[in-house]
């Protein structure tokens, strides 16, 4: 059998860990179970990552990058400020509707990391990275549309993401498509207001 280097094995193990924990939850993500998911020896996991916490760190980093990539790809290249924020919010919302298990895993990993000191830095990095990207996109939309921000883009992003997380959790626990459409519109409207825009211009999202 051909030798597989640690560099080659890392993404394979991360993918296996994500698949297993998405399906069965974080509690099921032991190094033994993750190794079995990929069909390798448990020692391979420890050789590649060192500890389970280091593997979880890589999983969170990968999930963060996947989310950031999607947010960046959804950024519109035309339209007004309110319209553009609606497009981005709707695209992000669709990831929750289409991949609920992935978002549930992110929530589980967040709670796990809060109770695991070794993962506090990666948890902070996750939220910081998503906020930085969101703030940058808001600034770009504001510049393109001629919207003068009333507060820093980081404040707008911080507010939007915090409220969005709450709506996402509601979707995971008590889905209601009609309510979600209006709540998402209200979230975008309040975000536009915070940024100094005109909330009346916010269209009803197509969730």
mmCIF file of N, CA, C and O in Angstrom, residues 1-14 38 40 43-49:
data_model
loop_
_atom_site.group_PDB
_atom_site.id
_atom_site.type_symbol
_atom_site.label_atom_id
_atom_site.label_comp_id
_atom_site.label_asym_id
_atom_site.label_seq_id
_atom_site.Cartn_x
_atom_site.Cartn_y
_atom_site.Cartn_z
ATOM 1 N N UNK A 1 0.853 -1.196 0.000
ATOM 2 C CA UNK A 1 0.000 0.000 0.000
ATOM 3 C C UNK A 1 0.880 1.234 0.000
ATOM 4 O O UNK A 1 1.870 1.317 0.749
ATOM 5 N N UNK A 2 0.553 2.212 -0.827
ATOM 6 C CA UNK A 2 1.343 3.426 -0.941
ATOM 7 C C UNK A 2 1.281 4.226 0.356
ATOM 8 O O UNK A 2 0.238 4.299 1.004
ATOM 9 N N UNK A 3 2.421 4.823 0.707
ATOM 10 C CA UNK A 3 2.487 5.642 1.918
ATOM 11 C C UNK A 3 1.756 6.966 1.698
ATOM 12 O O UNK A 3 1.883 7.600 0.649
ATOM 13 N N UNK A 4 0.963 7.371 2.678
ATOM 14 C CA UNK A 4 0.248 8.644 2.623
ATOM 15 C C UNK A 4 0.874 9.579 3.643
ATOM 16 O O UNK A 4 0.938 9.257 4.837
ATOM 17 N N UNK A 5 1.333 10.737 3.193
ATOM 18 C CA UNK A 5 1.982 11.679 4.099
ATOM 19 C C UNK A 5 0.953 12.333 5.017
ATOM 20 O O UNK A 5 -0.255 12.337 4.735
ATOM 21 N N UNK A 6 1.454 12.919 6.110
ATOM 22 C CA UNK A 6 0.572 13.610 7.054
ATOM 23 C C UNK A 6 -0.147 14.771 6.369
ATOM 24 O O UNK A 6 -1.323 15.045 6.641
ATOM 25 N N UNK A 7 0.554 15.456 5.464
ATOM 26 C CA UNK A 7 -0.042 16.585 4.748
ATOM 27 C C UNK A 7 -1.211 16.132 3.885
ATOM 28 O O UNK A 7 -2.207 16.849 3.743
ATOM 29 N N UNK A 8 -1.086 14.943 3.301
ATOM 30 C CA UNK A 8 -2.168 14.401 2.481
ATOM 31 C C UNK A 8 -3.298 13.862 3.361
ATOM 32 O O UNK A 8 -4.469 13.923 2.984
ATOM 33 N N UNK A 9 -2.933 13.322 4.514
ATOM 34 C CA UNK A 9 -3.917 12.703 5.393
ATOM 35 C C UNK A 9 -4.782 13.733 6.117
ATOM 36 O O UNK A 9 -5.961 13.475 6.402
ATOM 37 N N UNK A 10 -4.230 14.916 6.402
ATOM 38 C CA UNK A 10 -4.959 15.941 7.166
ATOM 39 C C UNK A 10 -6.335 16.256 6.570
ATOM 40 O O UNK A 10 -7.355 16.146 7.274
ATOM 41 N N UNK A 11 -6.411 16.664 5.298
ATOM 42 C CA UNK A 11 -7.735 16.996 4.752
ATOM 43 C C UNK A 11 -8.676 15.793 4.712
ATOM 44 O O UNK A 11 -9.893 15.962 4.818
ATOM 45 N N UNK A 12 -8.130 14.595 4.562
ATOM 46 C CA UNK A 12 -8.967 13.398 4.556
ATOM 47 C C UNK A 12 -9.613 13.191 5.924
ATOM 48 O O UNK A 12 -10.801 12.880 6.020
ATOM 49 N N UNK A 13 -8.811 13.375 6.976
ATOM 50 C CA UNK A 13 -9.327 13.197 8.331
ATOM 51 C C UNK A 13 -10.316 14.297 8.702
ATOM 52 O O UNK A 13 -11.315 14.040 9.377
ATOM 53 N N UNK A 14 -10.028 15.507 8.264
ATOM 54 C CA UNK A 14 -10.953 16.618 8.528
ATOM 55 C C UNK A 14 -12.293 16.351 7.855
ATOM 56 O O UNK A 14 -13.356 16.528 8.460
ATOM 57 N N UNK A 38 -12.795 6.923 8.275
ATOM 58 C CA UNK A 38 -11.896 6.991 7.123
ATOM 59 C C UNK A 38 -11.309 5.625 6.781
ATOM 60 O O UNK A 38 -10.811 5.421 5.672
ATOM 61 N N UNK A 40 -8.868 4.037 8.757
ATOM 62 C CA UNK A 40 -7.446 4.008 9.108
ATOM 63 C C UNK A 40 -7.319 3.671 10.586
ATOM 64 O O UNK A 40 -8.305 3.639 11.315
ATOM 65 N N UNK A 43 -4.175 5.357 15.568
ATOM 66 C CA UNK A 43 -2.861 5.986 15.731
ATOM 67 C C UNK A 43 -2.580 6.996 14.623
ATOM 68 O O UNK A 43 -1.836 7.962 14.822
ATOM 69 N N UNK A 44 -3.190 6.799 13.468
ATOM 70 C CA UNK A 44 -2.998 7.718 12.343
ATOM 71 C C UNK A 44 -3.523 9.108 12.686
ATOM 72 O O UNK A 44 -2.929 10.125 12.315
ATOM 73 N N UNK A 45 -4.645 9.160 13.410
ATOM 74 C CA UNK A 45 -5.222 10.440 13.803
ATOM 75 C C UNK A 45 -4.266 11.181 14.732
ATOM 76 O O UNK A 45 -3.990 12.373 14.551
ATOM 77 N N UNK A 46 -3.735 10.466 15.711
ATOM 78 C CA UNK A 46 -2.831 11.092 16.674
ATOM 79 C C UNK A 46 -1.496 11.462 16.025
ATOM 80 O O UNK A 46 -0.896 12.491 16.361
ATOM 81 N N UNK A 47 -1.046 10.654 15.083
ATOM 82 C CA UNK A 47 0.196 10.978 14.380
ATOM 83 C C UNK A 47 0.021 12.232 13.531
ATOM 84 O O UNK A 47 0.910 13.076 13.453
ATOM 85 N N UNK A 48 -1.149 12.373 12.917
ATOM 86 C CA UNK A 48 -1.394 13.501 12.011
ATOM 87 C C UNK A 48 -1.707 14.784 12.756
ATOM 88 O O UNK A 48 -1.253 15.863 12.369
ATOM 89 N N UNK A 49 -2.484 14.691 13.847
ATOM 90 C CA UNK A 49 -2.931 15.903 14.539
ATOM 91 C C UNK A 49 -2.389 16.056 15.952
ATOM 92 O O UNK A 49 -2.401 17.151 16.499
#
